[in-house]
PDB file of C-alpha atoms in Angstrom:
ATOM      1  CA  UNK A 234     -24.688  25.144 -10.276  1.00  0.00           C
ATOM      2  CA  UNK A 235     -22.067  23.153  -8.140  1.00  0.00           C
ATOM      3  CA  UNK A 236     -22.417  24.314  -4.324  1.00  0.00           C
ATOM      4  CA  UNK A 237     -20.484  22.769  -1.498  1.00  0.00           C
ATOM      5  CA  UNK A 238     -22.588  20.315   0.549  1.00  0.00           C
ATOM      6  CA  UNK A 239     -23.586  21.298   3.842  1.00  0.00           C
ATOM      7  CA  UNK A 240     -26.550  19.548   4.933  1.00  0.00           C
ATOM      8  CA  UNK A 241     -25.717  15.674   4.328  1.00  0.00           C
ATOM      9  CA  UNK A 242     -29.475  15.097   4.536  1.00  0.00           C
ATOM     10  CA  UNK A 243     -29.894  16.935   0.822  1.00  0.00           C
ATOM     11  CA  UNK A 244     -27.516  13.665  -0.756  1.00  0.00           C
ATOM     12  CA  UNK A 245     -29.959  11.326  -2.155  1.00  0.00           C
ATOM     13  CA  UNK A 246     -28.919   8.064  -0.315  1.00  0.00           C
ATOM     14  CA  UNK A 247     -30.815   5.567  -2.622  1.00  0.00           C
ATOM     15  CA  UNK A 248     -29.581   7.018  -5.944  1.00  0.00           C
ATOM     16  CA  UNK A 249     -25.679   7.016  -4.445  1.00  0.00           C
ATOM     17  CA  UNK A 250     -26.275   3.099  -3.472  1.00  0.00           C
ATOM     18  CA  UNK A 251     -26.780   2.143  -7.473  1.00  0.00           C
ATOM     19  CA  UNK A 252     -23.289   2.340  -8.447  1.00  0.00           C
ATOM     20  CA  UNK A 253     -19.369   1.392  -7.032  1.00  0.00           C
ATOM     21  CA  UNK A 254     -18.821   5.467  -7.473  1.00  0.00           C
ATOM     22  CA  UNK A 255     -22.083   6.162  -5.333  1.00  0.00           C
ATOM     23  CA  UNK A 256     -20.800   4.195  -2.666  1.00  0.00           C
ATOM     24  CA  UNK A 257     -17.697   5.335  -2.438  1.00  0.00           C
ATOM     25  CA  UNK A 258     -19.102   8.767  -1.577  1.00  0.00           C
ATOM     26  CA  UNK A 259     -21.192   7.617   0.904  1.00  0.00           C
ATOM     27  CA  UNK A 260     -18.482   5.728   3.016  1.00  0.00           C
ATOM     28  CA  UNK A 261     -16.400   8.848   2.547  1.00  0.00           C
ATOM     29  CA  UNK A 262     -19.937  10.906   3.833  1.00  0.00           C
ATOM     30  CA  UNK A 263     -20.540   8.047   6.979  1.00  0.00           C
ATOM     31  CA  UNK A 264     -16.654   8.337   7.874  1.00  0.00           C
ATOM     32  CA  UNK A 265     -16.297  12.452   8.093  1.00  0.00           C
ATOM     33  CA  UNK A 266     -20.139  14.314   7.253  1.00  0.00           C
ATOM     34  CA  UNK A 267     -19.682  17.399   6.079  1.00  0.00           C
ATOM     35  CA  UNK A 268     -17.971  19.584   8.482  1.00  0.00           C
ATOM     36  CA  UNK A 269     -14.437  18.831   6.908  1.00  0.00           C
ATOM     37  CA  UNK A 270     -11.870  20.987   4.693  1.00  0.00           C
ATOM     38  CA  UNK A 271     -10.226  17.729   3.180  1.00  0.00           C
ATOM     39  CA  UNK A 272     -12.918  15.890   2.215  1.00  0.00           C
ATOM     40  CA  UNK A 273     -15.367  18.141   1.042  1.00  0.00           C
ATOM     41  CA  UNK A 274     -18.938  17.016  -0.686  1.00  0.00           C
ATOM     42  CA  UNK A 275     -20.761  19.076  -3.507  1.00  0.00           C
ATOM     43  CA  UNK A 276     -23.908  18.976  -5.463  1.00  0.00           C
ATOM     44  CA  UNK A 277     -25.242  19.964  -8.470  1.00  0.00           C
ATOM     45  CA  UNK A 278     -28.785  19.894 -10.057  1.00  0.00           C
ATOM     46  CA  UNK A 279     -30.874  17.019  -8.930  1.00  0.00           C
ATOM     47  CA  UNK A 280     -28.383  13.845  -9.334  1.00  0.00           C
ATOM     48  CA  UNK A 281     -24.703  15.600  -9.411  1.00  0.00           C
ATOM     49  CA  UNK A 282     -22.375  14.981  -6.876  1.00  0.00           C
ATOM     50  CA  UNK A 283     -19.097  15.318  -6.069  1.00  0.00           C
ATOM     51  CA  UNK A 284     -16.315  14.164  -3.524  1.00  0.00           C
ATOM     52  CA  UNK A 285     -13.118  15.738  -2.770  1.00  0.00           C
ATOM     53  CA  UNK A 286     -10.742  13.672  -0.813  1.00  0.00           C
ATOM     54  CA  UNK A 287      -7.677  14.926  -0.082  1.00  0.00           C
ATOM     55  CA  UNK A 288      -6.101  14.509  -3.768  1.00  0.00           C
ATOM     56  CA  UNK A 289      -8.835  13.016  -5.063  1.00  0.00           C
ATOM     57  CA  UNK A 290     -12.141  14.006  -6.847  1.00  0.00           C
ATOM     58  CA  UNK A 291     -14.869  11.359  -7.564  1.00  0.00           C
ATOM     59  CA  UNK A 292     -17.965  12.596  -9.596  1.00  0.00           C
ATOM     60  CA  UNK A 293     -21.590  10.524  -9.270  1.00  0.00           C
ATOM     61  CA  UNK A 294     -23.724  10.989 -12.756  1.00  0.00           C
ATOM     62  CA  UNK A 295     -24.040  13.486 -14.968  1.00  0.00           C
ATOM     63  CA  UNK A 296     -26.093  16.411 -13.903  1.00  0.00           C
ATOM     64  CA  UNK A 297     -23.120  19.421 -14.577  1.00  0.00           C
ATOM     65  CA  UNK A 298     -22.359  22.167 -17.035  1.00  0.00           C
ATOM     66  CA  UNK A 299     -19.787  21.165 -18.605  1.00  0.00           C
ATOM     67  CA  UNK A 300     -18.045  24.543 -18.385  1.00  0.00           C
ATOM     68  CA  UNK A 301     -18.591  24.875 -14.885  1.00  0.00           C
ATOM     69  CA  UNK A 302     -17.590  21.385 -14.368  1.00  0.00           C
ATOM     70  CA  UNK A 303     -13.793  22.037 -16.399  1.00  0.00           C
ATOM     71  CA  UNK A 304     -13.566  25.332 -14.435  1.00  0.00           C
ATOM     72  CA  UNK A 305     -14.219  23.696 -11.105  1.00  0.00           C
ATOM     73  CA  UNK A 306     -11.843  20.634 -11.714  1.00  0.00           C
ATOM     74  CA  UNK A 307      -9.528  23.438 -12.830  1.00  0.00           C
ATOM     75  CA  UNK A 308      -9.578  24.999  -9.623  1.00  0.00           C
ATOM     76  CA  UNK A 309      -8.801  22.353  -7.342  1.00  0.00           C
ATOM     77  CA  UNK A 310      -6.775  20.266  -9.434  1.00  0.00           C
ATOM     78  CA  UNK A 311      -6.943  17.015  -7.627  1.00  0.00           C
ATOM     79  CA  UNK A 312      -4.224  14.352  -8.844  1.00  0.00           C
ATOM     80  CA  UNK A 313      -7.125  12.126 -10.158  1.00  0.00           C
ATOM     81  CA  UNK A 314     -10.452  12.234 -11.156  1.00  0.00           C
ATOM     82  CA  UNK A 315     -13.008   9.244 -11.085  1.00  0.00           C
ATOM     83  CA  UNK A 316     -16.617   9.259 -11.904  1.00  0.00           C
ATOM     84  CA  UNK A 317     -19.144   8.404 -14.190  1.00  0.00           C
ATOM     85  CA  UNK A 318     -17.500   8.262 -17.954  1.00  0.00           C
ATOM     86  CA  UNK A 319     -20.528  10.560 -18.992  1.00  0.00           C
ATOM     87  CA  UNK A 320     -19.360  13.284 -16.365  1.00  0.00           C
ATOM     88  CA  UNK A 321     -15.020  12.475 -16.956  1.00  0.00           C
ATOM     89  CA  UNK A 322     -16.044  12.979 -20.850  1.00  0.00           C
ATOM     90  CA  UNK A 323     -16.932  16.937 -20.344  1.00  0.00           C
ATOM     91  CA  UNK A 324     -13.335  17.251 -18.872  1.00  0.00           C
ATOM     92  CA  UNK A 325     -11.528  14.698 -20.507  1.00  0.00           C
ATOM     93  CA  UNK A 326      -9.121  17.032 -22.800  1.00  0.00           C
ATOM     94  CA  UNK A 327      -7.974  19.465 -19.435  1.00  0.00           C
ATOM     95  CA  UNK A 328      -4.878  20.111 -19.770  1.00  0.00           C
ATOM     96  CA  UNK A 329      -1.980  18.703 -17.326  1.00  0.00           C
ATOM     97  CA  UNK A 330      -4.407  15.440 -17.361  1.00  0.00           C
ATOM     98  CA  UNK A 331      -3.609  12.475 -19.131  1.00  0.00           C
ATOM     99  CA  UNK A 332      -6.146  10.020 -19.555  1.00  0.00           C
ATOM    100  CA  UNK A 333      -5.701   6.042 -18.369  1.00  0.00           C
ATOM    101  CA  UNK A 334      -8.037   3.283 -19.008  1.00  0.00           C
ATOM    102  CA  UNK A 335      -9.036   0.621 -15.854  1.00  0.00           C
ATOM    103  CA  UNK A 336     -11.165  -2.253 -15.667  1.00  0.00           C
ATOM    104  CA  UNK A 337     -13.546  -3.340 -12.562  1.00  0.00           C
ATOM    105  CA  UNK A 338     -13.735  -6.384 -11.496  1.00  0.00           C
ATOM    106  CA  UNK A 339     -15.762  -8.574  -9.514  1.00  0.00           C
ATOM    107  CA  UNK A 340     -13.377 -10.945  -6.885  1.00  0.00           C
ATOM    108  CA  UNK A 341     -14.541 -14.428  -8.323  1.00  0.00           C
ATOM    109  CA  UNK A 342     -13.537 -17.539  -5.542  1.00  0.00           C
ATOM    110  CA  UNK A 343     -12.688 -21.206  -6.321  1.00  0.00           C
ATOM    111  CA  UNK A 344     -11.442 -24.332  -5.052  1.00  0.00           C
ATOM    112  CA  UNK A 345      -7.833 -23.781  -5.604  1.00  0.00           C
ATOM    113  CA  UNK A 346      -6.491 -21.609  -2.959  1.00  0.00           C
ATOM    114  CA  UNK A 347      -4.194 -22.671  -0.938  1.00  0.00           C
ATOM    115  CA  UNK A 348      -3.787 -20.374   2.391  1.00  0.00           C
ATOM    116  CA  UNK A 349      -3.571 -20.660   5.671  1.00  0.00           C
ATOM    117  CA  UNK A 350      -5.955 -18.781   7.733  1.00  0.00           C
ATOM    118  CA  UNK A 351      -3.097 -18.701  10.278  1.00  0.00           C
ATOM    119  CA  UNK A 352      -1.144 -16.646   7.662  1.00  0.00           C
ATOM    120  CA  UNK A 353      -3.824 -14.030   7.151  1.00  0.00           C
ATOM    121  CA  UNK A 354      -4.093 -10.649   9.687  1.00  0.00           C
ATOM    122  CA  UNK A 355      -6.887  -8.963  10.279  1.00  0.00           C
ATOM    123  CA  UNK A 356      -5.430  -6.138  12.291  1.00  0.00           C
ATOM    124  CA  UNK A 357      -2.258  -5.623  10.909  1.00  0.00           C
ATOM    125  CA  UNK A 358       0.049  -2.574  12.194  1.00  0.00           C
ATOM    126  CA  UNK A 359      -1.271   0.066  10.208  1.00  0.00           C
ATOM    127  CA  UNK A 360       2.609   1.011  10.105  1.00  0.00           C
ATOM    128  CA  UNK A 361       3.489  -2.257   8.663  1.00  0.00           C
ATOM    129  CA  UNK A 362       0.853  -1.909   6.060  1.00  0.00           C
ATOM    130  CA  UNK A 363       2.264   1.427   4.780  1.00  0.00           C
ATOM    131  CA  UNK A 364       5.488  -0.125   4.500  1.00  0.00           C
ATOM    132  CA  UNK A 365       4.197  -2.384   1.948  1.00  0.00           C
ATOM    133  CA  UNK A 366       2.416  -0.016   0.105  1.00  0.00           C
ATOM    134  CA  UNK A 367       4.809   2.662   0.124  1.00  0.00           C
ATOM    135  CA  UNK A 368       6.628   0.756  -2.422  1.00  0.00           C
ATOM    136  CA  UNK A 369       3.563   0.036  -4.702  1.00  0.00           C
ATOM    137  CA  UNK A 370       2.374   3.151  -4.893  1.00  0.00           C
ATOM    138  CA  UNK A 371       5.151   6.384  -4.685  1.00  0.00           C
ATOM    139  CA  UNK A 372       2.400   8.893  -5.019  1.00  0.00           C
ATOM    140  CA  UNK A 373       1.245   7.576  -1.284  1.00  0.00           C
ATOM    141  CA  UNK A 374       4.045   9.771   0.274  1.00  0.00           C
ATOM    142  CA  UNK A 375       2.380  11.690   2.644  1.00  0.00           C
ATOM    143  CA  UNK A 376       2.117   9.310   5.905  1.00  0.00           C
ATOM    144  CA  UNK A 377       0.190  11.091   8.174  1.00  0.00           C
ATOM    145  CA  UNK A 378      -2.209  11.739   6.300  1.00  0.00           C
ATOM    146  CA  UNK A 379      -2.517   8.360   4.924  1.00  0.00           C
ATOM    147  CA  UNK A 380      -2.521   7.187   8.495  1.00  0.00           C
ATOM    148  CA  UNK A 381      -5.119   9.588   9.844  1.00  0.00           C
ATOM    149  CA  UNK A 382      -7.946   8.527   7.134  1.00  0.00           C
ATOM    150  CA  UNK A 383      -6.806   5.292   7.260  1.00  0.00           C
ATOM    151  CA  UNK A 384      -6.910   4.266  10.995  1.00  0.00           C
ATOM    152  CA  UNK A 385     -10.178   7.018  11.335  1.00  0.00           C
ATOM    153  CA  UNK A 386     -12.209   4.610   8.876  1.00  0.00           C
ATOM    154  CA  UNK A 387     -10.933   1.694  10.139  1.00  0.00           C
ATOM    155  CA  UNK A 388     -12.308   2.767  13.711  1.00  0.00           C
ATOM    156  CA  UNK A 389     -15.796   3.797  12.282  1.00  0.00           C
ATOM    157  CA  UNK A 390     -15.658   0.239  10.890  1.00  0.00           C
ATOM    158  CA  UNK A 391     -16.721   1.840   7.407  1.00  0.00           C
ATOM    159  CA  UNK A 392     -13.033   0.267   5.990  1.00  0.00           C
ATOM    160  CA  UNK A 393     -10.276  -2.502   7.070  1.00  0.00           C
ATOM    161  CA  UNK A 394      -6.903  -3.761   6.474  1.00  0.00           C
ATOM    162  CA  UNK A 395      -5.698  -7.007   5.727  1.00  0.00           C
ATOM    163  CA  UNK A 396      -2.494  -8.260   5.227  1.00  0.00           C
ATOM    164  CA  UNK A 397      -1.192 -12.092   4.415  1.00  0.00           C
ATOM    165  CA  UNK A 398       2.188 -13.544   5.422  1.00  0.00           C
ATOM    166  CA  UNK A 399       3.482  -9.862   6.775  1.00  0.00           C
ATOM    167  CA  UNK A 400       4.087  -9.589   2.567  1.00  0.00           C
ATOM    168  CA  UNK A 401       1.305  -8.485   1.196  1.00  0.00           C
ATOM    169  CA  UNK A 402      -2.208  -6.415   1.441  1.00  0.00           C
ATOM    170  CA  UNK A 403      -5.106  -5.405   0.867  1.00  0.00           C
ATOM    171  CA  UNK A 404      -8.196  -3.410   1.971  1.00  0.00           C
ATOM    172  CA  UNK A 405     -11.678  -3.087   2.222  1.00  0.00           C
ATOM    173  CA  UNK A 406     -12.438   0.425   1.526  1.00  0.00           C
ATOM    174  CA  UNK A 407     -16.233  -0.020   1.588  1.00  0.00           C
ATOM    175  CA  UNK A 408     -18.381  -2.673   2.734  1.00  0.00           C
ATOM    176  CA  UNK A 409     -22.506  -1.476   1.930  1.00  0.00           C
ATOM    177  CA  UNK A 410     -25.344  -3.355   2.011  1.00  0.00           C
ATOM    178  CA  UNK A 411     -23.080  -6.603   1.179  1.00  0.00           C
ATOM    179  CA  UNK A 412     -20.887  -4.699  -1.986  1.00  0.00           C
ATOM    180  CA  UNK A 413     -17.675  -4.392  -0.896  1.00  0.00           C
ATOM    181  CA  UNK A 414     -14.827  -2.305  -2.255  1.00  0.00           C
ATOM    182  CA  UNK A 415     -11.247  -3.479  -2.364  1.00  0.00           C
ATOM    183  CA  UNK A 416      -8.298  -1.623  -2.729  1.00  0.00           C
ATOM    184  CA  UNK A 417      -4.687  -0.307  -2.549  1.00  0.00           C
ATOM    185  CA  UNK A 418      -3.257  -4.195  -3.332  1.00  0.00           C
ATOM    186  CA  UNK A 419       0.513  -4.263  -3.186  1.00  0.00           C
ATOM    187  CA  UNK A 420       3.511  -6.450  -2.368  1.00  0.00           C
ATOM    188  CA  UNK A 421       7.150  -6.466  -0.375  1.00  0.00           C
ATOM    189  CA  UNK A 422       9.172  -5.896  -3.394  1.00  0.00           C
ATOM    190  CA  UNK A 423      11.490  -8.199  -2.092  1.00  0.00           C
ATOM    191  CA  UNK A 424       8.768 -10.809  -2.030  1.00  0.00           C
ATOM    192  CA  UNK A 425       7.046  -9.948  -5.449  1.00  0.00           C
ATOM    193  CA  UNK A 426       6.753 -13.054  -8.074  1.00  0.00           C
ATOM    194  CA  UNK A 427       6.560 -15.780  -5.222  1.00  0.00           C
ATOM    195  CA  UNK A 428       2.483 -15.968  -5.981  1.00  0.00           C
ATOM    196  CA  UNK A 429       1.958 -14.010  -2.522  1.00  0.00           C
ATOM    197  CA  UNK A 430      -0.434 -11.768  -4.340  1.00  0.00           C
ATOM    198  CA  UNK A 431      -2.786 -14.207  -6.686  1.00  0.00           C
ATOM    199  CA  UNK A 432      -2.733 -16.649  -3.665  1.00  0.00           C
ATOM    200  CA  UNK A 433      -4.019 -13.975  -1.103  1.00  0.00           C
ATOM    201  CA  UNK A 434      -6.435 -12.639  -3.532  1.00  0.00           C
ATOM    202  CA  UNK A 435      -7.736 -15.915  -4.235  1.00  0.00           C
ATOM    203  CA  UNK A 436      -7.872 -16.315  -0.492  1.00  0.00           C
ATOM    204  CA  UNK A 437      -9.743 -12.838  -0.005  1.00  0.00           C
ATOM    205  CA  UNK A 438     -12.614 -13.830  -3.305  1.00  0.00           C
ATOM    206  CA  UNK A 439     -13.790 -16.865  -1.364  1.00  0.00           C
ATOM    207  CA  UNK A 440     -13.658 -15.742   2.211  1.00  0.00           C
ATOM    208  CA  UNK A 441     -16.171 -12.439   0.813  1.00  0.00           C
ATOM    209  CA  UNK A 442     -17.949 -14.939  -1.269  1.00  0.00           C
ATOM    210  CA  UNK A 443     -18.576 -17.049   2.218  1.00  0.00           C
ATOM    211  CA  UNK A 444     -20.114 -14.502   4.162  1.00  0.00           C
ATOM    212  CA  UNK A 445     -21.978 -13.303   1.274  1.00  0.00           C
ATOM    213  CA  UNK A 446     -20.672 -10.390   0.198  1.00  0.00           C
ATOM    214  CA  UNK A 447     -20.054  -9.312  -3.812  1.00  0.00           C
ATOM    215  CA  UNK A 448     -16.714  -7.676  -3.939  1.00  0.00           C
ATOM    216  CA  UNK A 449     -15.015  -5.414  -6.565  1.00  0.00           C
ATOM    217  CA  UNK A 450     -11.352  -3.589  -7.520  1.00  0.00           C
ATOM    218  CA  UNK A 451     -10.464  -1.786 -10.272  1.00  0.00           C
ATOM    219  CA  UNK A 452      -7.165  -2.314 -12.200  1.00  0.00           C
ATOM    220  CA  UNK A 453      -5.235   0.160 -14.576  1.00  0.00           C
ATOM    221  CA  UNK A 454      -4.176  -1.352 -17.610  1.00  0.00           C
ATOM    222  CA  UNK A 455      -0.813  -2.668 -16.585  1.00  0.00           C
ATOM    223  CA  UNK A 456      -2.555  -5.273 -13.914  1.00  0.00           C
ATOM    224  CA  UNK A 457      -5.433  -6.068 -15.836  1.00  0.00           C
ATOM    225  CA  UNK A 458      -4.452  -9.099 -17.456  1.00  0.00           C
ATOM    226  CA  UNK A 459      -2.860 -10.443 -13.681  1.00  0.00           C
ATOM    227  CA  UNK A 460      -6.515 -10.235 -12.744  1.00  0.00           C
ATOM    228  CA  UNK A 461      -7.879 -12.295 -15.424  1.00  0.00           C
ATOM    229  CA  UNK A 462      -5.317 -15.101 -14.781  1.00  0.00           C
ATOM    230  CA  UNK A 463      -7.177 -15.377 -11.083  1.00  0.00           C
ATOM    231  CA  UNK A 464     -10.330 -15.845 -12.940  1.00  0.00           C
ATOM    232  CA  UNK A 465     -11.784 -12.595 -11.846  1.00  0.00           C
ATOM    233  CA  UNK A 466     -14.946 -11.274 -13.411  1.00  0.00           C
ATOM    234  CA  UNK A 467     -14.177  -8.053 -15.991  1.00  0.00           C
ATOM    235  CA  UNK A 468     -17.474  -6.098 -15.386  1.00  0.00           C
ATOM    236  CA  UNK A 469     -16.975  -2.910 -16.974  1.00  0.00           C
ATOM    237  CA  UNK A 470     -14.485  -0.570 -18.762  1.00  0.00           C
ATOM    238  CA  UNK A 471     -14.137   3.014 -17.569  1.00  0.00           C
ATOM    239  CA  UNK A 472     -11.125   5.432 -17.555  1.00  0.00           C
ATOM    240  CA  UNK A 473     -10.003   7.936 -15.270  1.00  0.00           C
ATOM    241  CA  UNK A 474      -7.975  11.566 -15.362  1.00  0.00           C
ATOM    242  CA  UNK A 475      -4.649  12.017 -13.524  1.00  0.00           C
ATOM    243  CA  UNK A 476      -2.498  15.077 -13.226  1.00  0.00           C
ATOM    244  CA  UNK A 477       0.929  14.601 -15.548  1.00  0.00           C
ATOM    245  CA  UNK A 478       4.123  14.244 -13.167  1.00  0.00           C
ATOM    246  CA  UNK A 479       7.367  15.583 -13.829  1.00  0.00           C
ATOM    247  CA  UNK A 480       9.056  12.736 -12.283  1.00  0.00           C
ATOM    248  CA  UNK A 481       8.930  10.063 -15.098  1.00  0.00           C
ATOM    249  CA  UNK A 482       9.947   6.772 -12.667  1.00  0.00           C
ATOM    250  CA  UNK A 483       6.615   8.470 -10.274  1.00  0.00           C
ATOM    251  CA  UNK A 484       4.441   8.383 -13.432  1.00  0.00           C
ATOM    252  CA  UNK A 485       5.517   4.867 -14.482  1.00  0.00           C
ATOM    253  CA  UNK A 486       4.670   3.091 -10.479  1.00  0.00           C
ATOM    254  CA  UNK A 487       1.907   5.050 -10.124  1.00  0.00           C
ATOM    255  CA  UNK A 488       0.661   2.879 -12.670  1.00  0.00           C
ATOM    256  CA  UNK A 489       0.294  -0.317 -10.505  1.00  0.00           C
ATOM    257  CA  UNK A 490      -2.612   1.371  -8.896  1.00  0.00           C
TER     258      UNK A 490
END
């Protein structure tokens, strides 16, 4: 039976810590606990768990009824759905949901990156940084709210922003027990194919690699094969569910996330 999460001390911390999709949970748990409406935490059985984010759901393992599982994802229908493929395979044929394939990867440094530290900001304006990924990623429309989990985790130190010659950015959505998470990538149109992007990632794989840290993205099938030009690590193949748009250009740029 899925039941909402009240008592964060009932989440099996050790079992969450094994995978990406565990941790992602927790650093959502360690930013907000349990006491919120928009990120809400649920259980089910001994090892089910599941996140809901705003417009997001993320399911840990595979402990569900399928039925219950469908009707619950029916009921909230978040614009995408994550999780383990075991779990995403009891809802993979709900309707309004088309399926997409993604890739992780592990960031993978080298010798030939050329940046300047002096280029690179660690505390960008937060402002600035929605700018540039405002034009990556058209489903990220709502700015408050973006700005309110964004600067919140950035505060509890549980995520930061980066960005590299005021053109492009990145962040660290998760950094736990030395695995760290980046995400929402994205580039100034203006400045896109000037190697801002490979250089800065490049850039980003060695400095994590210096202080020791093992750090991960995922890519959607239209970015994948920009990620194994940097010489990034493919380290497994998973898919995830998002809601079908009516706006056709939305669908097609939501696809460089």
């Amino acid at each position: 039976m899925i039941k909402r999460l009240e008592d964060e001390r009932l989440i099996n911390i050790d079992m969450l810590m094994q995978s990406c999709c565990g941790r992602r949970i927790l650093a959502y748990l360690d930013a907000y606990g349990t006491s919120y409406d928009f990120c809400r935490f649920y259980i089910s059985g001994d090892s089910g768990v599941i996140l809901l984010i705003n417009s997001t759901m993320i399911i840990y393992g595979d402990d569900f009824d399928p039925d219950e599982l469908k009707s619950f994802s029916e009921m909230n229908m978040p614009f995408r759905i994550e999780g383990s493929c075991t779990a995403l395979d009891m809802i993979r044929n709900l309707e309004q949901y088309k399926v997409l394939h993604r890739t992780m990867f592990q960031l993978v440094g080298g010798n030939d990156c050329d940046v300047d530290q002096k280029d690179i900001n660690f505390t960008p304006s937060l402002d600035d940084v929605y700018d540039i990924l405002h034009e990556g990623f058209p489903n990220l429309n709502d700015y408050p709210l973006w700005l309110t989990d964004t600067s919140h985790r950035v505060r509890r130190g549980i995520s930061s922003v980066i960005t590299y010659n005021d053109t492009t950015t990145a962040s660290l959505m998760y950094d736990i027990n030395g695995y760290v998470l980046v995400g929402q990538v994205a580039t100034r149109a203006a400045s896109r194919g000037n190697g801002y992007a490979r250089r800065f990632l490049k850039w980003l794989a060695n400095y994590l690699e210096s202080h020791g840290k093992i750090s991960y993205l995922y890519a959607l099938d239209v970015r994948e094969s920009f990620y194994r030009e940097i010489g990034f690590k493919e380290i497994e193949s998973q898919y995830v569910l998002e809601r079908i748009s009516d706006n056709t250009e939305s669908e097609m740029k939501g696809k460089l996330q």
